[in-house]
Amino acid sequence: MKVLICIGHVPDTTSKIRFTDNASKFDKSDIQFIIGPYEELALTRLLDIKDAGTDLHITAVNVGPVETEATLRKALAMGADEAVRVNAEPLDALFTAKQIAEVYKKGTYDFIVTGKESIDYNGGQVDGMIAEILGIPSIPSASKFEIMGSVAKAEREIDGGKEVVEAAFPFVIAAQKGFAIDPRIPGMRGIMAARKKEILVFEPSEQANITKIIHHYLPEAKSACKKVAADNVEELVRLLHEEAKVI
Amino acid sequence: MSVLIYIDNKDGLLKKSAFELASYGFEIAKNTNVDTLAVTFGEIADEQVKLLGKYGVKKVIKIINPQLLGFSAQAYSSVISEVALKESAKIVLFGNNFDGRAFSPRVAVKLNAGLAPAVVKLPSSYTPFIVKKRAFSGKAFADIELSSEIKVLTLNQNSFHIVENPVDTTVETFAGTVPAGAYAVKPIEVTINSEKLSVTDAEILVSGGRGLKGPENWGMLEELAGILGAATCCSRPVSDLGWRPHYEHVGQTGKVVAPNLYIALGISGAIQHLAGVNGSKVMVAVNTDVEAPIFEAADYGIVGDVFDVVPKLNQALKKFKESN
């Protein structure tokens, strides 16, 4: 079985966010880039399924300039079998989804896995867009996933609960928290093996950008925290009622 | 031409978020001189329809189709797109919740529309179309420009006030076409969490961190949540340790929330946690460490032990609730 997993190249979750060029661009200086946390869980789960005996060939794919190869290399070190980079700036979700759909069509993949959203622009769009472009079903916000022979079983979070689904291949599934518990840390052996693996580079297909980020803002600074003494909780209740008006 | 709003309903009943969406959609419709319409799946009670009218929705389109066999992102999106085309929708609006996130990207592809996810404000301009959205998991915001003819938006919960704009509402039924193969992903079983309120719906959240020392100590948080009509949630270590279920995790890689009141108990306030909760209107923190970063994000703070403060707070709140 062959799977295509989309690997996001995003700022480390501990990053302080800054902007440049009149706040029109994200400032990448001093930023450590990582595999998106949801994609890391997704890849971990695929590797677990493979280790448990399912014949699974894992291709990691990213749409991005050459600097994202370091992130793809990490996916290879974790255990992905091969990697593909589509050589383009992913500025628009539809553009990105189109590129992934093209990679899918070039291979003989059985399904596609993504993270539920990128932690930079929080679009959460690419999984649904790929599925719609390809005309195949999708499983959003999946918190569990297993392959049982010719079908897959997944659990997805819904408002106030969960839903179990059974899926025939092909489909697109978006991983969220719970998909795997702890992300796999690449070992020395994986890191060495990843150095020898080739990253295939594809040129992008044409697709106009119809969305564009034009300006960034940081949240407004909070006013200083009003401290209340631990033995005077009545004062906190009064403040929440009379000043903040939230109770 | 119209603004079309997707409204989710639970057994025919609407949630508060439906009225936020209607109010937001009506405001855009008013500014662009078009009607506000809503689409929903299944039967919906008449008095609920009337409620949508109170917030400016002129027509409600109910989708009734026996071929819809439960949730399918593909099938639902396809039918919503049909309605959007039929009604010449220029804007299709969803809530930024599980349904909205599942349908909006597919509807955008079908309609060749640009998608602005997690918007927090009305558009700042209509030509060009520019709207402010959440970015970097709550650490920032961004203006996104959509240059497509049709636009798809998802509105962040609790980011727009409900405004009454009463109109007469008509109801229409539409079947739509379910695409072949959509149920190759088949819903088998739905489980609803026993809690009354979900983390994303609640207007007040009571959140616990590692300072609670163990799952056995959540009783006092649940009591506090009960008094305030709040939902309980937690920080990442707490859900990773299995003290609380994953769906309660709020923060950058869990749920990003924006309640009216967020009460952080025994949470130090790592940058990833703050990113997910700094959209809260008012934040209260209780922590033993005066240097904890949570106090920089909080509006009100108590430096103290949660085991001492929370029971006292519960007593004080009970008294307050009885006299108010």
Coordinates of C-alpha atoms in Angstrom, one line a residue:
Chain A
M1 CA 0.0 0.0 0.0
K2 CA 1.3 3.5 -0.8
V3 CA 0.5 6.7 1.2
L4 CA 1.3 10.3 0.5
I5 CA 1.8 12.4 3.6
C6 CA 1.9 16.2 3.4
I7 CA 4.7 17.6 5.6
G8 CA 4.3 21.2 6.7
H9 CA 7.4 23.4 7.3
V10 CA 6.4 25.7 10.1
P11 CA 8.0 27.8 12.9
D12 CA 8.7 25.9 16.1
T13 CA 5.8 26.1 18.6
T14 CA 8.0 28.1 21.0
S15 CA 8.7 30.8 18.4
K16 CA 8.1 34.4 19.2
I17 CA 6.3 35.8 16.2
R18 CA 7.7 38.9 14.4
F19 CA 7.1 40.5 11.1
T20 CA 9.1 42.4 8.5
D21 CA 8.6 44.6 5.4
N22 CA 6.0 46.8 7.0
A23 CA 4.4 43.8 8.6
S24 CA 3.6 42.3 5.2
K25 CA 5.9 39.3 5.7
F26 CA 6.7 36.8 8.5
D27 CA 10.2 37.4 9.8
K28 CA 12.0 34.1 9.4
S29 CA 15.3 35.2 11.0
D30 CA 16.2 33.3 14.1
I31 CA 13.3 31.0 13.6
Q32 CA 13.7 27.3 14.0
F33 CA 11.5 25.4 11.5
I34 CA 9.9 22.1 12.3
I35 CA 7.6 19.5 10.8
G36 CA 4.0 20.7 11.7
P37 CA 3.0 19.0 15.0
Y38 CA 0.0 17.4 13.5
E39 CA 1.9 16.0 10.5
E40 CA 4.5 14.7 13.0
L41 CA 1.7 12.7 14.8
A42 CA 0.4 11.6 11.4
L43 CA 3.7 10.3 10.3
T44 CA 4.3 8.6 13.7
R45 CA 1.0 6.7 13.3
L46 CA 1.8 5.6 9.8
L47 CA 5.2 4.3 11.0
D48 CA 3.5 2.5 13.9
I49 CA 1.1 0.8 11.4
K50 CA 4.0 -0.2 9.2
D51 CA 6.0 -1.5 12.2
A52 CA 3.0 -3.6 13.2
G53 CA 3.2 -5.5 9.9
T54 CA 1.2 -3.6 7.3
D55 CA 3.0 -3.2 4.0
L56 CA 3.1 0.5 3.7
H57 CA 5.3 2.7 1.5
I58 CA 5.4 6.3 2.8
T59 CA 6.1 9.3 0.6
A60 CA 6.6 12.6 2.3
V61 CA 5.6 15.6 0.2
N62 CA 6.1 19.4 0.7
V63 CA 5.4 22.4 -1.4
G64 CA 8.1 24.9 -0.7
P65 CA 11.4 26.4 -1.7
V66 CA 14.7 24.5 -1.2
E67 CA 15.0 25.5 2.5
T68 CA 12.1 23.2 3.3
E69 CA 14.3 20.2 2.4
A70 CA 15.7 20.2 5.9
T71 CA 12.2 19.5 7.2
L72 CA 11.6 16.7 4.6
R73 CA 14.9 15.3 5.7
K74 CA 13.6 15.0 9.2
A75 CA 10.5 13.1 7.9
L76 CA 12.9 10.7 6.2
A77 CA 14.9 10.4 9.4
M78 CA 11.7 9.5 11.2
G79 CA 11.2 6.7 8.7
A80 CA 9.4 7.9 5.6
D81 CA 10.6 5.9 2.6
E82 CA 11.0 8.8 0.1
A83 CA 10.3 12.5 -0.3
V84 CA 9.0 14.8 -2.9
R85 CA 9.4 18.6 -2.9
V86 CA 7.3 20.7 -5.3
N87 CA 9.5 23.7 -6.0
A88 CA 7.2 26.7 -5.2
E89 CA 6.3 29.2 -2.5
P90 CA 3.0 27.9 -1.0
L91 CA 1.3 31.3 -0.7
D92 CA -2.3 30.1 -1.3
A93 CA -4.1 27.0 0.0
L94 CA -5.7 26.2 -3.4
F95 CA -2.3 26.4 -5.1
T96 CA -0.8 24.1 -2.6
A97 CA -3.6 21.6 -2.7
K98 CA -3.4 21.6 -6.5
Q99 CA 0.3 20.7 -6.4
I100 CA -0.3 17.8 -3.9
A101 CA -3.2 16.5 -6.1
E102 CA -0.8 16.5 -9.1
V103 CA 1.8 14.5 -7.1
Y104 CA -0.9 12.1 -6.1
K105 CA -2.0 11.6 -9.7
K106 CA 1.6 10.9 -10.8
G107 CA 1.9 8.0 -8.4
T108 CA -0.2 5.1 -7.5
Y109 CA -1.1 6.1 -4.0
D110 CA -3.9 4.6 -2.0
F111 CA -4.5 7.5 0.4
I112 CA -3.3 10.9 1.5
V113 CA -2.6 12.0 5.0
T114 CA -2.3 15.7 6.2
G115 CA -2.3 17.5 9.5
K116 CA -5.5 19.2 10.5
E117 CA -4.0 22.6 10.0
S118 CA -0.7 24.4 9.7
I119 CA 0.3 26.2 12.9
D120 CA 1.4 29.4 11.0
Y121 CA -1.6 30.5 9.0
N122 CA -4.0 28.0 10.5
G123 CA -5.8 27.5 7.2
G124 CA -6.9 23.9 7.7
Q125 CA -7.9 24.0 4.1
V126 CA -5.5 21.8 2.2
D127 CA -6.9 18.4 3.1
G128 CA -10.5 19.3 2.0
M129 CA -9.2 21.0 -1.1
I130 CA -7.1 18.1 -2.3
A131 CA -10.0 15.7 -1.8
E132 CA -12.4 18.0 -3.7
I133 CA -9.9 18.5 -6.6
L134 CA -9.5 14.7 -6.8
G135 CA -13.2 14.0 -6.2
I136 CA -12.6 11.6 -3.3
P137 CA -14.0 11.4 0.3
S138 CA -12.2 12.9 3.2
I139 CA -12.0 12.4 6.9
P140 CA -11.4 15.7 8.7
S141 CA -10.1 16.1 12.4
A142 CA -9.2 12.5 12.8
S143 CA -8.0 11.5 16.2
K144 CA -7.5 7.7 15.5
F145 CA -6.6 5.7 12.5
E146 CA -6.1 2.1 11.6
I147 CA -5.9 0.0 8.5
M148 CA -7.8 -3.3 8.5
G149 CA -7.0 -5.1 5.2
S150 CA -8.9 -3.4 2.4
V151 CA -10.6 -0.8 4.6
A152 CA -9.5 1.8 7.1
K153 CA -11.2 2.7 10.4
A154 CA -10.9 6.2 11.8
E155 CA -12.3 8.3 14.6
R156 CA -13.0 11.9 14.1
E157 CA -13.8 14.6 16.6
I158 CA -17.2 16.3 16.1
D159 CA -18.8 19.1 18.1
G160 CA -19.1 17.6 21.6
G161 CA -18.2 14.1 20.7
K162 CA -16.7 11.7 18.2
E163 CA -17.7 9.7 15.2
V164 CA -16.3 6.4 14.1
V165 CA -16.1 6.0 10.3
E166 CA -15.1 3.1 8.0
A167 CA -13.4 4.1 4.8
A168 CA -12.7 2.4 1.5
F169 CA -9.6 3.6 -0.2
P170 CA -8.8 6.2 -1.6
F171 CA -9.5 9.1 0.8
V172 CA -7.8 12.1 2.4
I173 CA -7.5 12.0 6.2
A174 CA -6.4 15.0 8.3
A175 CA -4.7 14.1 11.6
Q176 CA -5.2 16.0 14.9
K177 CA -4.3 15.4 18.5
G178 CA -4.8 11.7 19.4
F179 CA -3.8 10.3 16.0
A180 CA -0.6 9.2 17.8
I181 CA 0.4 9.9 21.3
D182 CA 4.1 10.9 21.3
P183 CA 5.8 11.9 18.1
R184 CA 8.6 9.6 17.0
I185 CA 12.1 10.9 17.6
P186 CA 14.5 10.0 14.8
G187 CA 17.3 7.8 16.0
M188 CA 21.0 7.9 14.8
R189 CA 20.3 5.1 12.3
G190 CA 17.3 7.0 10.8
I191 CA 19.3 10.2 10.5
M192 CA 22.2 8.4 8.8
A193 CA 19.8 6.6 6.4
A194 CA 17.9 9.8 5.6
R195 CA 21.2 11.4 4.3
K196 CA 21.3 8.8 1.6
K197 CA 17.7 9.1 0.5
E198 CA 17.0 11.2 -2.4
I199 CA 14.5 14.1 -2.4
L200 CA 12.7 14.3 -5.7
V201 CA 12.0 17.8 -6.9
F202 CA 9.0 18.5 -9.1
E203 CA 8.1 21.8 -10.8
P204 CA 4.7 23.2 -9.9
S205 CA 1.6 23.0 -12.1
E206 CA -0.1 26.2 -13.0
Q207 CA -2.7 27.6 -10.6
A208 CA -3.4 31.3 -9.9
N209 CA -3.2 32.5 -6.3
I210 CA -6.7 33.9 -5.3
T211 CA -5.8 34.7 -1.7
K212 CA -3.0 36.8 -0.4
I213 CA -1.8 37.7 3.1
I214 CA -1.2 41.4 2.9
H215 CA -0.6 42.5 6.5
H216 CA 0.1 41.1 10.0
Y217 CA -0.7 42.3 13.5
L218 CA 0.4 41.2 16.9
P219 CA -2.4 40.9 19.5
E220 CA -2.9 44.1 21.6
A221 CA -0.8 44.2 24.7
K222 CA -2.7 43.3 27.8
S223 CA -2.9 45.7 30.7
A224 CA -1.2 44.7 33.9
C225 CA -2.7 41.8 35.9
K226 CA -4.7 42.9 38.9
K227 CA -3.6 40.9 41.8
V228 CA -6.1 39.8 44.5
A229 CA -5.0 38.4 47.8
A230 CA -5.5 34.6 48.2
D231 CA -7.6 35.1 51.4
N232 CA -9.9 37.6 49.7
V233 CA -11.6 35.6 46.9
E234 CA -14.8 37.7 47.5
E235 CA -12.9 40.6 45.9
L236 CA -12.2 38.6 42.8
V237 CA -15.9 37.7 42.5
R238 CA -16.8 41.3 42.9
L239 CA -14.3 42.4 40.2
L240 CA -15.5 39.7 37.8
H241 CA -19.1 40.9 38.3
E242 CA -18.8 44.6 38.6
E243 CA -15.7 45.5 36.6
A244 CA -15.2 42.7 34.0
K245 CA -19.0 42.0 33.9
V246 CA -18.4 38.3 32.9
I247 CA -20.4 36.7 35.7
Chain B
M1 CA -27.1 37.8 -5.3
S2 CA -26.8 36.8 -1.6
V3 CA -24.8 36.1 1.4
L4 CA -25.3 32.4 2.2
I5 CA -24.8 31.1 5.7
Y6 CA -24.3 27.5 6.6
I7 CA -26.1 26.9 10.0
D8 CA -25.5 23.6 11.8
N9 CA -28.4 22.3 13.9
K10 CA -28.5 19.7 16.6
D11 CA -31.7 17.7 16.2
G12 CA -33.4 20.8 14.8
L13 CA -32.1 23.2 17.4
L14 CA -29.7 26.1 16.8
K15 CA -26.8 27.2 18.9
K16 CA -25.7 30.7 19.9
S17 CA -23.0 30.6 17.2
A18 CA -25.8 30.5 14.6
F19 CA -27.0 33.9 15.7
E20 CA -23.4 35.3 15.6
L21 CA -23.1 34.0 12.0
A22 CA -26.5 35.4 11.1
S23 CA -25.5 38.8 12.6
Y24 CA -22.2 38.8 10.8
G25 CA -23.6 37.7 7.5
F26 CA -26.4 40.2 7.7
E27 CA -23.9 43.0 8.2
I28 CA -22.0 42.0 5.1
A29 CA -25.2 41.6 3.1
K30 CA -26.3 45.1 4.2
N31 CA -23.0 46.6 3.1
T32 CA -23.2 44.9 -0.3
N33 CA -26.9 45.4 -0.8
V34 CA -27.9 41.7 -1.0
D35 CA -30.1 39.3 1.0
T36 CA -29.0 37.1 3.8
L37 CA -29.9 33.4 3.4
A38 CA -29.2 30.3 5.5
V39 CA -28.8 26.7 4.6
T40 CA -29.2 23.8 7.1
F41 CA -29.5 20.0 6.9
G42 CA -32.6 18.2 8.0
E43 CA -35.8 19.4 9.7
I44 CA -35.7 22.5 11.9
A45 CA -38.5 23.8 14.2
D46 CA -40.5 26.8 13.0
E47 CA -39.7 28.9 16.1
Q48 CA -36.0 28.3 15.4
V49 CA -36.5 29.6 11.8
K50 CA -38.2 32.6 13.3
L51 CA -35.2 33.2 15.5
L52 CA -32.9 33.4 12.4
G53 CA -35.4 36.0 11.0
K54 CA -34.8 38.0 14.1
Y55 CA -31.1 38.3 13.1
G56 CA -31.8 39.2 9.5
V57 CA -32.1 35.9 7.7
K58 CA -34.7 36.3 4.9
K59 CA -34.9 32.7 3.7
V60 CA -33.9 29.4 5.3
I61 CA -33.2 26.5 2.9
K62 CA -33.6 23.1 4.5
I63 CA -31.9 20.2 2.8
I64 CA -34.0 17.1 2.9
N65 CA -32.6 14.2 1.0
P66 CA -32.9 10.5 2.0
Q67 CA -29.7 9.8 0.2
L68 CA -27.8 11.8 2.8
L69 CA -26.8 9.0 5.2
G70 CA -25.2 11.0 7.9
F71 CA -22.1 13.2 7.8
S72 CA -20.1 13.2 4.7
A73 CA -17.8 16.2 4.0
Q74 CA -18.1 15.4 0.3
A75 CA -21.8 15.0 0.1
Y76 CA -22.7 18.0 2.3
S77 CA -20.2 20.3 0.6
S78 CA -21.6 19.4 -2.8
V79 CA -25.2 20.2 -1.8
I80 CA -24.2 23.5 -0.1
S81 CA -22.3 24.4 -3.3
E82 CA -25.5 23.7 -5.3
V83 CA -27.5 26.0 -3.1
A84 CA -24.8 28.7 -3.4
L85 CA -25.0 28.6 -7.2
K86 CA -28.7 28.5 -7.3
E87 CA -28.9 31.5 -5.0
S88 CA -26.1 33.4 -6.7
A89 CA -24.2 33.6 -3.4
K90 CA -21.2 36.0 -3.5
I91 CA -20.2 35.1 0.1
V92 CA -20.6 31.7 1.7
L93 CA -20.2 31.9 5.4
F94 CA -19.4 29.1 7.9
G95 CA -18.6 29.0 11.6
N96 CA -15.0 28.1 12.2
N97 CA -16.0 24.8 13.9
F98 CA -15.8 21.1 12.9
D99 CA -18.5 21.4 10.2
G100 CA -17.3 24.7 8.9
R101 CA -13.7 23.4 8.6
A102 CA -14.8 20.2 6.9
F103 CA -17.1 21.9 4.3
S104 CA -15.5 25.3 3.5
P105 CA -12.4 24.1 1.6
R106 CA -14.5 21.8 -0.6
V107 CA -17.1 24.4 -1.2
A108 CA -14.3 26.9 -2.1
V109 CA -12.9 24.5 -4.7
K110 CA -16.3 23.8 -6.2
L111 CA -17.1 27.5 -6.5
N112 CA -13.6 28.5 -7.5
A113 CA -13.6 30.8 -4.5
G114 CA -10.9 32.1 -2.3
L115 CA -11.2 31.0 1.4
A116 CA -10.5 33.2 4.4
P117 CA -10.5 30.9 7.4
A118 CA -10.9 31.9 11.1
V119 CA -11.9 35.5 10.4
V120 CA -12.4 37.7 13.5
K121 CA -13.9 40.9 12.1
L122 CA -16.1 42.4 9.3
P123 CA -14.2 42.9 6.1
S124 CA -12.2 46.2 6.3
S125 CA -12.8 46.7 2.5
Y126 CA -15.1 45.1 0.0
T127 CA -13.2 46.1 -3.2
P128 CA -10.6 44.8 -2.9
F129 CA -12.0 42.3 -0.4
I130 CA -9.9 42.3 2.7
V131 CA -10.7 40.7 6.0
K132 CA -8.8 40.1 9.3
K133 CA -8.1 36.5 10.4
R134 CA -6.4 34.7 13.2
A135 CA -2.9 33.5 12.4
F136 CA 0.0 31.7 14.2
S137 CA -2.5 29.9 16.4
G138 CA -3.5 33.0 18.2
K139 CA -0.1 34.6 18.4
A140 CA -1.0 37.1 15.6
F141 CA -3.6 38.2 13.1
A142 CA -3.4 38.8 9.4
D143 CA -5.3 40.6 6.7
I144 CA -6.1 38.3 3.9
E145 CA -7.2 39.6 0.4
L146 CA -9.5 37.5 -1.7
S147 CA -9.5 38.2 -5.4
S148 CA -12.0 35.6 -6.5
E149 CA -15.6 36.5 -7.5
I150 CA -17.1 34.3 -4.8
K151 CA -15.6 34.3 -1.4
V152 CA -15.8 31.7 1.4
L153 CA -15.3 32.7 5.0
T154 CA -15.2 30.9 8.3
L155 CA -16.0 33.0 11.3
N156 CA -14.2 32.5 14.6
Q157 CA -16.5 31.7 17.5
N158 CA -17.3 34.5 19.9
S159 CA -15.7 37.2 17.7
F160 CA -18.8 39.0 16.6
H161 CA -21.6 40.4 18.7
I162 CA -25.2 39.3 18.1
V163 CA -27.4 42.1 16.7
E164 CA -31.1 42.0 16.0
N165 CA -32.3 42.9 12.5
P166 CA -35.8 41.4 12.4
V167 CA -37.2 40.4 8.9
D168 CA -39.9 38.0 7.8
T169 CA -38.4 34.6 7.0
T170 CA -39.5 32.1 4.4
V171 CA -38.6 28.4 4.4
E172 CA -37.8 26.4 1.3
T173 CA -36.9 22.7 1.0
F174 CA -34.2 21.5 -1.4
A175 CA -32.9 18.0 -2.1
G176 CA -29.7 18.5 -4.0
T177 CA -27.6 15.7 -5.5
V178 CA -25.4 13.4 -3.5
P179 CA -22.2 12.6 -5.5
A180 CA -21.6 9.0 -6.2
G181 CA -19.1 7.4 -3.9
A182 CA -19.4 10.0 -1.2
Y183 CA -20.3 7.3 1.4
A184 CA -17.2 5.3 0.7
V185 CA -16.3 6.9 4.0
K186 CA -19.2 5.7 6.1
P187 CA -20.2 6.9 9.5
I188 CA -20.6 3.9 11.8
E189 CA -21.1 5.3 15.3
V190 CA -21.5 8.6 17.0
T191 CA -20.7 9.1 20.6
I192 CA -21.6 12.3 22.4
N193 CA -19.4 13.2 25.4
S194 CA -21.5 13.1 28.6
E195 CA -20.6 16.7 29.5
K196 CA -23.4 19.1 28.8
L197 CA -21.2 21.9 27.3
S198 CA -18.5 21.5 24.8
V199 CA -15.2 23.3 25.2
T200 CA -15.8 25.3 22.1
D201 CA -19.4 26.3 22.9
A202 CA -18.8 27.4 26.5
E203 CA -18.7 31.1 27.3
I204 CA -16.8 30.4 30.5
L205 CA -13.9 27.8 30.7
V206 CA -12.4 26.5 33.9
S207 CA -9.0 25.1 33.0
G208 CA -6.6 23.0 35.0
G209 CA -2.8 22.4 34.7
R210 CA -0.2 20.3 36.2
G211 CA -0.5 22.3 39.4
L212 CA -3.6 20.1 40.1
K213 CA -1.2 17.2 40.8
G214 CA -3.5 14.4 39.6
P215 CA -6.8 13.6 37.9
E216 CA -8.4 12.8 41.3
N217 CA -8.3 16.5 42.1
W218 CA -10.6 17.7 39.3
G219 CA -13.7 17.5 41.6
M220 CA -13.2 21.1 42.7
L221 CA -12.8 22.3 39.1
E222 CA -16.0 20.5 38.1
E223 CA -17.7 22.1 41.0
L224 CA -16.5 25.5 39.9
A225 CA -17.6 24.9 36.4
G226 CA -21.0 23.8 37.6
I227 CA -21.5 26.9 39.6
L228 CA -20.6 29.1 36.6
G229 CA -22.2 27.1 33.9
A230 CA -18.8 26.6 32.4
A231 CA -17.0 23.8 30.6
T232 CA -13.8 22.3 32.0
C233 CA -10.6 22.0 29.9
C234 CA -6.9 21.6 30.5
S235 CA -3.3 22.3 29.5
R236 CA -1.3 20.0 27.3
P237 CA 0.7 18.1 29.9
V238 CA -2.6 17.2 31.7
S239 CA -4.0 15.6 28.5
D240 CA -0.7 14.0 27.6
L241 CA -0.5 12.4 31.0
G242 CA -4.0 11.1 30.5
W243 CA -5.5 12.9 33.4
R244 CA -8.1 14.5 31.1
P245 CA -9.4 13.5 27.7
H246 CA -7.6 14.9 24.6
Y247 CA -10.6 16.9 23.5
E248 CA -10.2 19.1 26.6
H249 CA -6.7 20.2 25.7
V250 CA -6.7 23.9 24.9
G251 CA -3.5 25.5 23.5
Q252 CA -1.7 25.8 20.2
T253 CA -1.9 22.2 19.3
G254 CA -5.2 21.5 21.0
K255 CA -8.2 23.7 20.7
V256 CA -7.8 27.4 20.3
V257 CA -10.6 29.1 22.3
A258 CA -12.0 32.6 22.9
P259 CA -14.5 32.4 25.8
N260 CA -15.7 35.5 27.7
L261 CA -14.0 34.2 30.8
Y262 CA -11.0 31.8 31.1
I263 CA -10.0 30.7 34.5
A264 CA -6.5 29.1 34.5
L265 CA -5.8 27.0 37.6
G266 CA -2.3 25.7 38.3
I267 CA -1.2 26.5 34.8
S268 CA 2.2 28.2 34.4
G269 CA 1.4 29.6 30.9
A270 CA 3.8 28.2 28.4
I271 CA 3.9 30.2 25.1
Q272 CA 2.0 27.4 23.4
H273 CA -0.7 27.5 26.0
L274 CA -1.1 31.2 25.9
A275 CA -1.3 31.2 22.1
G276 CA -4.4 29.0 22.3
V277 CA -6.2 31.1 25.0
N278 CA -5.2 34.7 24.5
G279 CA -8.3 35.4 22.5
S280 CA -10.3 35.1 25.8
K281 CA -12.0 38.3 26.7
V282 CA -11.1 38.1 30.4
M283 CA -8.6 35.8 32.0
V284 CA -8.1 34.8 35.6
A285 CA -5.1 32.9 36.9
V286 CA -4.4 31.2 40.1
N287 CA -0.8 29.9 40.6
T288 CA 1.7 29.5 43.4
D289 CA 4.5 31.0 41.4
V290 CA 4.4 34.8 41.2
E291 CA 6.8 34.7 38.3
A292 CA 4.6 32.4 36.2
P293 CA 4.1 33.8 32.7
I294 CA 0.3 33.2 33.0
F295 CA 0.2 36.4 35.1
E296 CA 1.4 38.4 32.2
A297 CA -1.5 37.2 30.1
A298 CA -4.2 37.3 32.9
D299 CA -6.4 40.3 33.8
Y300 CA -6.9 39.1 37.4
G301 CA -4.6 36.9 39.4
I302 CA -4.3 35.3 42.7
V303 CA -0.8 34.1 43.8
G304 CA -1.7 31.1 45.9
D305 CA -2.3 27.4 46.1
V306 CA -5.2 26.1 44.0
F307 CA -6.0 23.6 46.7
D308 CA -6.6 26.5 49.1
V309 CA -8.0 29.1 46.7
V310 CA -10.5 27.1 44.6
P311 CA -12.6 25.7 47.4
K312 CA -12.9 29.2 48.9
L313 CA -13.7 30.6 45.5
N314 CA -16.4 28.0 45.0
Q315 CA -18.0 29.1 48.3
A316 CA -17.8 32.8 47.4
L317 CA -19.3 32.2 44.0
K318 CA -22.1 30.0 45.4
K319 CA -23.0 32.8 47.7
F320 CA -22.8 35.3 44.9
K321 CA -25.1 33.2 42.7
E322 CA -27.6 32.8 45.4
S323 CA -27.9 36.6 45.9
N324 CA -27.9 37.5 42.2

